[in-house]
Amino acid sequence: MNKNLISIRDTSTEDIDLIIKTALSFKEVLGRDIKKVPTLRGKTAVNLFFEPSTRTKTSFELAQKRLSTDVINFTVPTSSVVKGESLFDTIRTIEAYGVDFIIIRHASSGVPYLVSRFARASIINAGDGINEHPTQALLDAFTIIEKKGAIAGLKIAIIGDIFHSRVAKSNIYCLTRLGAKVRLIAPKTFLPKGIENEDVEIYNDLNMGISGVDVIMVLRIQKERQGSGFFSTPEEYFRFWGLTRKKMAAAAPDVIVMHPGPMNRGIEIASSVADSEHSVIYDQVLNGLAIRMAVLYLLSGARP
Amino acid sequence: MDIILKNGHIVDPSSGLDSIGHVVIQGGKIKKITALPHELQNELQISPQTQVIDAEGLYVFPGFVDMHVHLRDPGYTHKETIASGSQAGVKGGFTTLCCMPNTNPPNDNETITRYIVQKGLSEGACNVWPIGAITKRQEGKELSEMGIMKDSGCVAFSDDGHTVTNSLVMRRALEYSMVFDVPIISHAEDIWLAEGGVMNEGRLSTLLGLNGIPAEAEVIMIKRDIELAALTGGRLHIAHVSTAGGVKAIREAKSIGINVTAETTPHYLHITEDCVDGYNTLAKVNPPLRGKKDVEAIRDALRDGTIDCIATDHAPHHMDDKECEFDMAAFGISGLETALALGLRLVEEGVLSLSALIEKMTVKPSNILKLGKGTLKEGAEADIIVVDINRDFTVDMESLVSKGKNTPFHGWHLKGICVLTIVGGQMRYNQLGGSL
């Protein structure tokens, strides 16, 4: 394993497999009565979130606590960032404490990469701009493997705002690498230029796109995109690209439905789907914890 | 002091000269160019104090004219000053710099114009001529006092850094400027198409998760401005052309006789968006570095005359503005000290002949602005450079004279160094025989 986890694009398939395999053993730990292990006792992690986040930060923090890591949370409103400190000065200040892991979320793409070039600590990307969100893709892959046995050969549809979604980008790189047949379903405005160069099929029509798929990943639609020309109204979006039970009937009978959260019910997903037996959304949450434990563990230099 | 440059290989595209000879400089002007030894003896008898400089094995060119630089004064003197920028200029072989108006306050009135002209005279190592803003505060609304500013020293007008988005204002600017016979320089960028973009739009921008600026943002505005030039007959000059589509539009316009000229920069001739990979903020520039096909098209356009000249768009920045998030980093490349060697690389790669290169860095930009510079004709101001085209060096950002160390060419091995720069008969940069 590398010292850092910056992007799926730069992570080898072997390492992806290793992380997922390691997560499996940590999931077993999470099923015990006593869920805490002493594995990373004495290590320190800083969760450095320049963007608001509830679930990813909670997941990292709990993963760190389960591994007995000391945790510091550093979020923008309470930090000196608002005082005009430069990003790199912030990192250097945190590094001066001698921390082992820095988990970074930032609105600008590339920040974890730029930080990793000079930081001594292991850098974990918790989402950068519209670039990547590698631990989300890993937990999604882990969940699919758990439900379907394997990824190779599966038809997987990703629906929604691919353009702004770091979750989608990391998933595209991860799932295509693991042998899935990935379909992107979105209005043309939500498809970034050049994405057709990845090993994906592109559909503007949801009904065609989800025909026969084994997995559906629904992306969150940010309402603020409305008005900037990416789509018209939430109502229209829901009619054409919202996932309903009726539309889902075209998928494989045992299709699973995933969502990185938080969901906008009635915009990208109908409640009847979100709450159905096909939904694995809460499995994703627990698996996220296992994946983040595995990542912390492996980046610390340990071998399973 | 009078100077004779002896035995240099003189290339002066304005007079078609391309041979070994001697340049006689008296009273700050070029007195004559001769190949005859006895004429030199005559000159020495007339003026025994003349300093004779042996330029054997070296090239002698007219001093370069850069019609597009940012000298950052007033307002951003931590990035560059007229002194530091012009010193970078003379080191790079430039004897005339025309500076864009996006200072703080912007050069949109006579007072700022006079300030820049005055500072150029008192602190400048070379000729510094300001370009005034087309509109007040560069807001694209009200025309600035072009006539008064021209009288105070402005040689052209541009809202560089900003597009005049309102087509009516641009039309009026082209019409109004005709009265004063000054060109309007267009920063061609559809700000809505480019909105939020930080690099060229394409596969790489998607892979890096960076917002892209499509080539069409440039092409659309070039086409609009060409139509307005056709409508008005105004003197339109397109700044920093970076796209194949832009080149095509300009070529078509020229073929039907529309009054348009264009420049490109060394970076659009040599590097592509690939330099941005790794979130390299030194390669963040506006318009953004494009693809290989664009570079090829720009080179073809320079060769066939569609693009008239090379300007640097020298955009010095403090490193604090570059060592940061890619989204937040300033746009721009410090270009004065690498332009000569990058130009000579075009000669080496067979894109241009040496004299064509010199033409595009001297008399061509001078003619666009009607400066009367960039020539070694008798009677002209003695703005002359002596160049060792074979001397190689490695670009080191830390060794740049400009305050702006922001160059994506750091570490490049290049050939061609300016060893002597004479401005108005004065030696302003001299590395002859010296070590660098």
mmCIF file of C-alpha atoms in Angstrom, chain A:
data_model
loop_
_atom_site.group_PDB
_atom_site.id
_atom_site.type_symbol
_atom_site.label_atom_id
_atom_site.label_comp_id
_atom_site.label_asym_id
_atom_site.label_seq_id
_atom_site.Cartn_x
_atom_site.Cartn_y
_atom_site.Cartn_z
ATOM 1 C CA MET A 1 0.000 0.000 0.000
ATOM 2 C CA ASN A 2 1.010 3.570 -0.581
ATOM 3 C CA LYS A 3 1.280 5.936 2.309
ATOM 4 C CA ASN A 4 -1.729 7.910 1.064
ATOM 5 C CA LEU A 5 -5.157 7.323 -0.412
ATOM 6 C CA ILE A 6 -5.698 10.224 -2.783
ATOM 7 C CA SER A 7 -7.677 8.822 -5.668
ATOM 8 C CA ILE A 8 -8.984 5.566 -7.071
ATOM 9 C CA ARG A 9 -7.436 6.512 -10.406
ATOM 10 C CA ASP A 10 -3.994 6.225 -8.840
ATOM 11 C CA THR A 11 -4.703 3.184 -6.678
ATOM 12 C CA SER A 12 -3.754 -0.211 -8.042
ATOM 13 C CA THR A 13 -6.342 -2.939 -8.495
ATOM 14 C CA GLU A 14 -4.342 -5.078 -6.056
ATOM 15 C CA ASP A 15 -4.649 -2.400 -3.393
ATOM 16 C CA ILE A 16 -8.374 -2.018 -4.041
ATOM 17 C CA ASP A 17 -8.764 -5.776 -3.547
ATOM 18 C CA LEU A 18 -6.619 -5.662 -0.440
ATOM 19 C CA ILE A 19 -8.647 -2.851 1.130
ATOM 20 C CA ILE A 20 -11.924 -4.628 0.442
ATOM 21 C CA LYS A 21 -10.602 -7.936 1.781
ATOM 22 C CA THR A 22 -9.330 -6.206 4.922
ATOM 23 C CA ALA A 23 -12.666 -4.438 5.368
ATOM 24 C CA LEU A 24 -14.329 -7.824 5.494
ATOM 25 C CA SER A 25 -12.421 -8.749 8.657
ATOM 26 C CA PHE A 26 -13.159 -5.377 10.222
ATOM 27 C CA LYS A 27 -16.837 -5.876 9.498
ATOM 28 C CA GLU A 28 -16.618 -8.984 11.614
ATOM 29 C CA VAL A 29 -15.210 -6.836 14.446
ATOM 30 C CA LEU A 30 -18.147 -4.452 14.062
ATOM 31 C CA GLY A 31 -20.502 -7.338 14.692
ATOM 32 C CA ARG A 32 -18.997 -8.112 18.107
ATOM 33 C CA ASP A 33 -20.257 -6.931 21.457
ATOM 34 C CA ILE A 34 -17.064 -5.001 22.100
ATOM 35 C CA LYS A 35 -16.440 -3.176 18.838
ATOM 36 C CA LYS A 36 -13.214 -1.473 19.761
ATOM 37 C CA VAL A 37 -9.787 -2.942 18.950
ATOM 38 C CA PRO A 38 -6.404 -1.628 20.079
ATOM 39 C CA THR A 39 -4.883 -1.838 16.603
ATOM 40 C CA LEU A 40 -3.909 1.816 16.152
ATOM 41 C CA ARG A 41 -3.488 2.811 19.770
ATOM 42 C CA GLY A 42 -1.079 5.697 20.109
ATOM 43 C CA LYS A 43 -1.736 6.944 16.585
ATOM 44 C CA THR A 44 -3.336 10.317 15.968
ATOM 45 C CA ALA A 45 -5.738 11.259 13.190
ATOM 46 C CA VAL A 46 -6.937 14.713 12.233
ATOM 47 C CA ASN A 47 -10.200 15.045 10.378
ATOM 48 C CA LEU A 48 -9.691 18.216 8.414
ATOM 49 C CA PHE A 49 -12.981 19.182 6.818
ATOM 50 C CA PHE A 50 -13.035 22.364 4.777
ATOM 51 C CA GLU A 51 -16.556 21.551 3.657
ATOM 52 C CA PRO A 52 -19.527 20.636 5.776
ATOM 53 C CA SER A 53 -19.997 16.913 6.127
ATOM 54 C CA THR A 54 -21.949 14.831 8.546
ATOM 55 C CA ARG A 55 -21.828 11.278 7.402
ATOM 56 C CA THR A 56 -18.327 10.992 6.014
ATOM 57 C CA LYS A 57 -16.834 12.746 9.011
ATOM 58 C CA THR A 58 -18.856 10.648 11.440
ATOM 59 C CA SER A 59 -17.816 7.513 9.622
ATOM 60 C CA PHE A 60 -14.118 8.398 9.712
ATOM 61 C CA GLU A 61 -14.315 9.452 13.319
ATOM 62 C CA LEU A 62 -16.043 6.287 14.414
ATOM 63 C CA ALA A 63 -13.589 4.184 12.387
ATOM 64 C CA GLN A 64 -10.726 5.931 14.157
ATOM 65 C CA LYS A 65 -12.297 5.386 17.572
ATOM 66 C CA ARG A 66 -12.982 1.733 16.856
ATOM 67 C CA LEU A 67 -9.257 1.374 16.113
ATOM 68 C CA SER A 68 -8.300 3.280 19.289
ATOM 69 C CA THR A 69 -6.795 6.166 17.339
ATOM 70 C CA ASP A 70 -6.723 9.585 18.993
ATOM 71 C CA VAL A 71 -8.917 11.930 17.009
ATOM 72 C CA ILE A 72 -8.950 15.656 16.435
ATOM 73 C CA ASN A 73 -11.674 17.239 14.377
ATOM 74 C CA PHE A 74 -10.790 20.399 12.574
ATOM 75 C CA THR A 75 -13.583 22.102 10.725
ATOM 76 C CA VAL A 76 -13.635 25.369 8.879
ATOM 77 C CA PRO A 77 -15.867 27.549 11.046
ATOM 78 C CA THR A 78 -13.765 26.925 14.176
ATOM 79 C CA SER A 79 -10.415 27.034 12.456
ATOM 80 C CA SER A 80 -8.062 29.822 11.563
ATOM 81 C CA VAL A 81 -8.895 29.284 7.910
ATOM 82 C CA VAL A 82 -11.489 31.995 8.299
ATOM 83 C CA LYS A 83 -8.715 34.267 9.519
ATOM 84 C CA GLY A 84 -7.095 34.010 6.111
ATOM 85 C CA GLU A 85 -4.494 31.352 6.816
ATOM 86 C CA SER A 86 -3.278 29.616 3.690
ATOM 87 C CA LEU A 87 -4.180 25.988 3.181
ATOM 88 C CA PHE A 88 -0.582 24.860 3.301
ATOM 89 C CA ASP A 89 0.111 26.799 6.492
ATOM 90 C CA THR A 90 -2.883 25.079 8.075
ATOM 91 C CA ILE A 91 -1.471 21.687 7.110
ATOM 92 C CA ARG A 92 2.009 22.541 8.370
ATOM 93 C CA THR A 93 0.549 23.679 11.673
ATOM 94 C CA ILE A 94 -1.337 20.433 12.103
ATOM 95 C CA GLU A 95 1.714 18.444 11.069
ATOM 96 C CA ALA A 96 3.718 20.152 13.776
ATOM 97 C CA TYR A 97 1.723 18.130 16.308
ATOM 98 C CA GLY A 98 3.189 14.982 14.830
ATOM 99 C CA VAL A 99 -0.040 13.409 13.615
ATOM 100 C CA ASP A 100 -0.196 10.141 11.706
ATOM 101 C CA PHE A 101 -3.245 10.617 9.506
ATOM 102 C CA ILE A 102 -4.824 13.671 7.965
ATOM 103 C CA ILE A 103 -8.231 13.080 6.473
ATOM 104 C CA ILE A 104 -9.073 15.937 4.132
ATOM 105 C CA ARG A 105 -12.252 17.116 2.562
ATOM 106 C CA HIS A 106 -11.999 20.256 0.473
ATOM 107 C CA ALA A 107 -14.124 22.050 -2.105
ATOM 108 C CA SER A 108 -11.161 22.414 -4.468
ATOM 109 C CA SER A 109 -10.154 19.413 -6.543
ATOM 110 C CA GLY A 110 -6.566 18.317 -6.071
ATOM 111 C CA VAL A 111 -6.076 19.601 -2.533
ATOM 112 C CA PRO A 112 -5.364 16.165 -0.984
ATOM 113 C CA TYR A 113 -2.887 15.503 -3.789
ATOM 114 C CA LEU A 114 -1.113 18.827 -3.322
ATOM 115 C CA VAL A 115 -0.949 18.273 0.439
ATOM 116 C CA SER A 116 0.375 14.722 0.033
ATOM 117 C CA ARG A 117 3.362 16.044 -1.850
ATOM 118 C CA PHE A 118 4.856 17.613 1.256
ATOM 119 C CA ALA A 119 3.055 16.146 4.267
ATOM 120 C CA ARG A 120 4.692 13.517 6.435
ATOM 121 C CA ALA A 121 1.375 12.101 7.658
ATOM 122 C CA SER A 122 -0.736 9.700 5.625
ATOM 123 C CA ILE A 123 -3.251 11.717 3.644
ATOM 124 C CA ILE A 124 -6.707 10.308 3.025
ATOM 125 C CA ASN A 125 -8.990 12.035 0.586
ATOM 126 C CA ALA A 126 -12.487 12.349 2.054
ATOM 127 C CA GLY A 127 -13.764 14.103 -1.063
ATOM 128 C CA ASP A 128 -12.120 16.842 -3.127
ATOM 129 C CA GLY A 129 -14.194 19.213 -5.207
ATOM 130 C CA ILE A 130 -15.703 17.455 -8.189
ATOM 131 C CA ASN A 131 -12.779 15.092 -8.418
ATOM 132 C CA GLU A 132 -12.838 11.958 -6.274
ATOM 133 C CA HIS A 133 -14.184 10.404 -3.126
ATOM 134 C CA PRO A 134 -12.189 7.184 -2.971
ATOM 135 C CA THR A 135 -13.456 5.688 0.297
ATOM 136 C CA GLN A 136 -17.046 6.040 -0.951
ATOM 137 C CA ALA A 137 -16.200 4.043 -4.082
ATOM 138 C CA LEU A 138 -14.460 1.414 -1.976
ATOM 139 C CA LEU A 139 -17.415 1.032 0.356
ATOM 140 C CA ASP A 140 -19.732 0.840 -2.641
ATOM 141 C CA ALA A 141 -17.601 -1.873 -4.211
ATOM 142 C CA PHE A 142 -17.488 -3.701 -0.878
ATOM 143 C CA THR A 143 -21.273 -3.526 -0.624
ATOM 144 C CA ILE A 144 -21.770 -4.818 -4.157
ATOM 145 C CA ILE A 145 -19.405 -7.708 -3.555
ATOM 146 C CA GLU A 146 -21.201 -8.480 -0.317
ATOM 147 C CA LYS A 147 -24.570 -8.565 -2.043
ATOM 148 C CA LYS A 148 -23.619 -9.994 -5.420
ATOM 149 C CA GLY A 149 -20.553 -12.091 -4.695
ATOM 150 C CA ALA A 150 -18.395 -10.377 -7.294
ATOM 151 C CA ILE A 151 -18.256 -7.264 -9.471
ATOM 152 C CA ALA A 152 -16.841 -8.569 -12.748
ATOM 153 C CA GLY A 153 -19.549 -8.859 -15.361
ATOM 154 C CA LEU A 154 -22.229 -6.979 -13.427
ATOM 155 C CA LYS A 155 -24.235 -4.297 -15.182
ATOM 156 C CA ILE A 156 -24.137 -1.223 -12.975
ATOM 157 C CA ALA A 157 -26.015 1.995 -13.686
ATOM 158 C CA ILE A 158 -25.002 5.318 -12.156
ATOM 159 C CA ILE A 159 -27.802 7.863 -12.429
ATOM 160 C CA GLY A 160 -27.660 11.609 -12.010
ATOM 161 C CA ASP A 161 -25.239 14.482 -11.730
ATOM 162 C CA ILE A 162 -22.047 12.779 -12.901
ATOM 163 C CA PHE A 163 -20.517 16.186 -13.650
ATOM 164 C CA HIS A 164 -20.391 17.395 -10.069
ATOM 165 C CA SER A 165 -20.192 14.016 -8.367
ATOM 166 C CA ARG A 166 -16.864 12.921 -6.937
ATOM 167 C CA VAL A 167 -18.698 9.773 -5.831
ATOM 168 C CA ALA A 168 -19.534 8.971 -9.444
ATOM 169 C CA LYS A 169 -15.992 9.627 -10.661
ATOM 170 C CA SER A 170 -14.380 7.362 -8.084
ATOM 171 C CA ASN A 171 -17.002 4.701 -8.724
ATOM 172 C CA ILE A 172 -16.478 4.829 -12.479
ATOM 173 C CA TYR A 173 -12.730 4.307 -12.052
ATOM 174 C CA CYS A 174 -13.197 1.622 -9.410
ATOM 175 C CA LEU A 175 -16.003 -0.406 -10.962
ATOM 176 C CA THR A 176 -14.634 -0.412 -14.505
ATOM 177 C CA ARG A 177 -11.291 -1.549 -13.098
ATOM 178 C CA LEU A 178 -13.009 -4.401 -11.277
ATOM 179 C CA GLY A 179 -14.686 -5.540 -14.482
ATOM 180 C CA ALA A 180 -18.207 -4.167 -14.219
ATOM 181 C CA LYS A 181 -20.122 -2.912 -17.246
ATOM 182 C CA VAL A 182 -20.828 0.619 -16.139
ATOM 183 C CA ARG A 183 -23.643 2.702 -17.583
ATOM 184 C CA LEU A 184 -24.012 6.387 -16.925
ATOM 185 C CA ILE A 185 -27.547 7.714 -17.069
ATOM 186 C CA ALA A 186 -27.991 11.463 -17.024
ATOM 187 C CA PRO A 187 -29.223 14.444 -18.957
ATOM 188 C CA LYS A 188 -26.444 15.652 -21.233
ATOM 189 C CA THR A 189 -25.820 18.659 -18.995
ATOM 190 C CA PHE A 190 -24.699 16.351 -16.196
ATOM 191 C CA LEU A 191 -22.127 14.460 -18.279
ATOM 192 C CA PRO A 192 -18.609 15.882 -18.087
ATOM 193 C CA LYS A 193 -16.670 16.257 -21.303
ATOM 194 C CA GLY A 194 -14.501 13.292 -22.151
ATOM 195 C CA ILE A 195 -16.235 10.873 -19.798
ATOM 196 C CA GLU A 196 -17.067 8.794 -22.857
ATOM 197 C CA ASN A 197 -13.380 7.938 -23.015
ATOM 198 C CA GLU A 198 -13.772 5.858 -19.885
ATOM 199 C CA ASP A 199 -14.994 2.323 -20.342
ATOM 200 C CA VAL A 200 -18.657 3.274 -19.912
ATOM 201 C CA GLU A 201 -21.923 3.293 -21.843
ATOM 202 C CA ILE A 202 -23.861 6.515 -21.809
ATOM 203 C CA TYR A 203 -27.619 6.884 -21.754
ATOM 204 C CA ASN A 204 -29.724 10.000 -21.580
ATOM 205 C CA ASP A 205 -32.850 7.889 -21.287
ATOM 206 C CA LEU A 206 -33.254 6.244 -17.911
ATOM 207 C CA ASN A 207 -35.666 3.571 -19.090
ATOM 208 C CA MET A 208 -33.197 2.330 -21.673
ATOM 209 C CA GLY A 209 -30.251 2.691 -19.344
ATOM 210 C CA ILE A 210 -31.513 0.589 -16.485
ATOM 211 C CA SER A 211 -32.754 -2.241 -18.608
ATOM 212 C CA GLY A 212 -31.383 -5.446 -17.116
ATOM 213 C CA VAL A 213 -28.941 -3.824 -14.681
ATOM 214 C CA ASP A 214 -27.861 -5.594 -11.495
ATOM 215 C CA VAL A 215 -26.967 -2.498 -9.514
ATOM 216 C CA ILE A 216 -28.336 1.037 -9.568
ATOM 217 C CA MET A 217 -26.444 3.871 -7.951
ATOM 218 C CA VAL A 218 -28.517 6.988 -7.537
ATOM 219 C CA LEU A 219 -26.642 10.263 -7.101
ATOM 220 C CA ARG A 220 -27.776 13.173 -5.023
ATOM 221 C CA ILE A 221 -29.127 16.113 -6.995
ATOM 222 C CA GLN A 222 -28.104 19.389 -5.469
ATOM 223 C CA LYS A 223 -31.020 21.740 -5.694
ATOM 224 C CA GLU A 224 -28.732 24.731 -6.173
ATOM 225 C CA ARG A 225 -27.846 23.360 -9.610
ATOM 226 C CA GLN A 226 -31.335 24.323 -10.636
ATOM 227 C CA GLY A 227 -31.221 27.777 -12.104
ATOM 228 C CA SER A 228 -27.669 27.351 -13.326
ATOM 229 C CA GLY A 229 -28.975 25.517 -16.342
ATOM 230 C CA PHE A 230 -28.086 21.949 -15.494
ATOM 231 C CA PHE A 231 -31.730 20.984 -15.219
ATOM 232 C CA SER A 232 -35.060 22.714 -15.111
ATOM 233 C CA THR A 233 -37.263 21.844 -12.164
ATOM 234 C CA PRO A 234 -36.997 19.061 -9.566
ATOM 235 C CA GLU A 235 -40.408 17.919 -10.780
ATOM 236 C CA GLU A 236 -39.193 17.482 -14.324
ATOM 237 C CA TYR A 237 -36.003 15.828 -13.124
ATOM 238 C CA PHE A 238 -38.005 13.359 -11.106
ATOM 239 C CA ARG A 239 -40.240 12.559 -14.051
ATOM 240 C CA PHE A 240 -37.354 11.717 -16.373
ATOM 241 C CA TRP A 241 -34.487 10.642 -14.109
ATOM 242 C CA GLY A 242 -36.001 10.001 -10.695
ATOM 243 C CA LEU A 243 -35.905 6.308 -9.794
ATOM 244 C CA THR A 244 -39.370 4.908 -9.171
ATOM 245 C CA ARG A 245 -40.567 1.368 -8.636
ATOM 246 C CA LYS A 246 -42.191 1.427 -12.036
ATOM 247 C CA LYS A 247 -39.019 2.379 -13.858
ATOM 248 C CA MET A 248 -37.006 -0.031 -11.762
ATOM 249 C CA ALA A 249 -39.071 -2.911 -13.117
ATOM 250 C CA ALA A 250 -36.886 -2.872 -16.218
ATOM 251 C CA ALA A 251 -33.812 -3.758 -14.152
ATOM 252 C CA ALA A 252 -32.840 -7.286 -13.093
ATOM 253 C CA PRO A 253 -35.344 -8.738 -10.611
ATOM 254 C CA ASP A 254 -32.726 -8.868 -7.854
ATOM 255 C CA VAL A 255 -31.360 -5.380 -8.562
ATOM 256 C CA ILE A 256 -29.855 -3.517 -5.619
ATOM 257 C CA VAL A 257 -30.238 0.223 -5.209
ATOM 258 C CA MET A 258 -27.515 2.365 -3.674
ATOM 259 C CA HIS A 259 -27.280 6.027 -2.711
ATOM 260 C CA PRO A 260 -24.329 7.849 -1.114
ATOM 261 C CA GLY A 261 -26.695 10.036 0.886
ATOM 262 C CA PRO A 262 -28.161 12.335 1.864
ATOM 263 C CA MET A 263 -31.183 11.480 -0.258
ATOM 264 C CA ASN A 264 -33.656 13.896 -1.793
ATOM 265 C CA ARG A 265 -36.777 11.814 -1.750
ATOM 266 C CA GLY A 266 -39.061 12.698 -4.616
ATOM 267 C CA ILE A 267 -36.271 14.217 -6.696
ATOM 268 C CA GLU A 268 -33.728 11.556 -7.576
ATOM 269 C CA ILE A 269 -35.349 8.661 -5.768
ATOM 270 C CA ALA A 270 -38.901 7.739 -4.790
ATOM 271 C CA SER A 271 -39.525 6.693 -1.210
ATOM 272 C CA SER A 272 -41.020 3.489 -2.518
ATOM 273 C CA VAL A 273 -37.577 2.608 -3.877
ATOM 274 C CA ALA A 274 -35.483 4.009 -1.045
ATOM 275 C CA ASP A 275 -37.409 1.991 1.498
ATOM 276 C CA SER A 276 -37.783 -1.135 -0.618
ATOM 277 C CA GLU A 277 -36.138 -4.506 -0.146
ATOM 278 C CA HIS A 278 -33.841 -3.592 -3.066
ATOM 279 C CA SER A 279 -32.300 -0.739 -1.131
ATOM 280 C CA VAL A 280 -28.916 -1.389 0.470
ATOM 281 C CA ILE A 281 -28.419 2.194 1.601
ATOM 282 C CA TYR A 282 -27.941 1.346 5.282
ATOM 283 C CA ASP A 283 -25.582 -1.503 4.454
ATOM 284 C CA GLN A 284 -23.483 1.143 2.699
ATOM 285 C CA VAL A 285 -23.287 3.127 5.920
ATOM 286 C CA LEU A 286 -21.989 0.218 8.011
ATOM 287 C CA ASN A 287 -19.651 -0.902 5.236
ATOM 288 C CA GLY A 288 -18.272 2.613 5.077
ATOM 289 C CA LEU A 289 -17.111 2.198 8.619
ATOM 290 C CA ALA A 290 -15.390 -1.100 7.838
ATOM 291 C CA ILE A 291 -13.730 0.317 4.721
ATOM 292 C CA ARG A 292 -12.395 3.351 6.565
ATOM 293 C CA MET A 293 -11.033 1.127 9.328
ATOM 294 C CA ALA A 294 -9.322 -0.978 6.673
ATOM 295 C CA VAL A 295 -7.854 2.077 4.969
ATOM 296 C CA LEU A 296 -6.494 3.519 8.219
ATOM 297 C CA TYR A 297 -5.097 0.152 9.167
ATOM 298 C CA LEU A 298 -3.385 -0.481 5.839
ATOM 299 C CA LEU A 299 -2.017 3.047 5.461
ATOM 300 C CA SER A 300 -0.410 2.735 8.874
ATOM 301 C CA GLY A 301 1.855 0.162 7.293
ATOM 302 C CA ALA A 302 0.213 -2.892 8.811
ATOM 303 C CA ARG A 303 -0.310 -6.045 6.814
ATOM 304 C CA PRO A 304 -3.368 -8.199 7.341
#
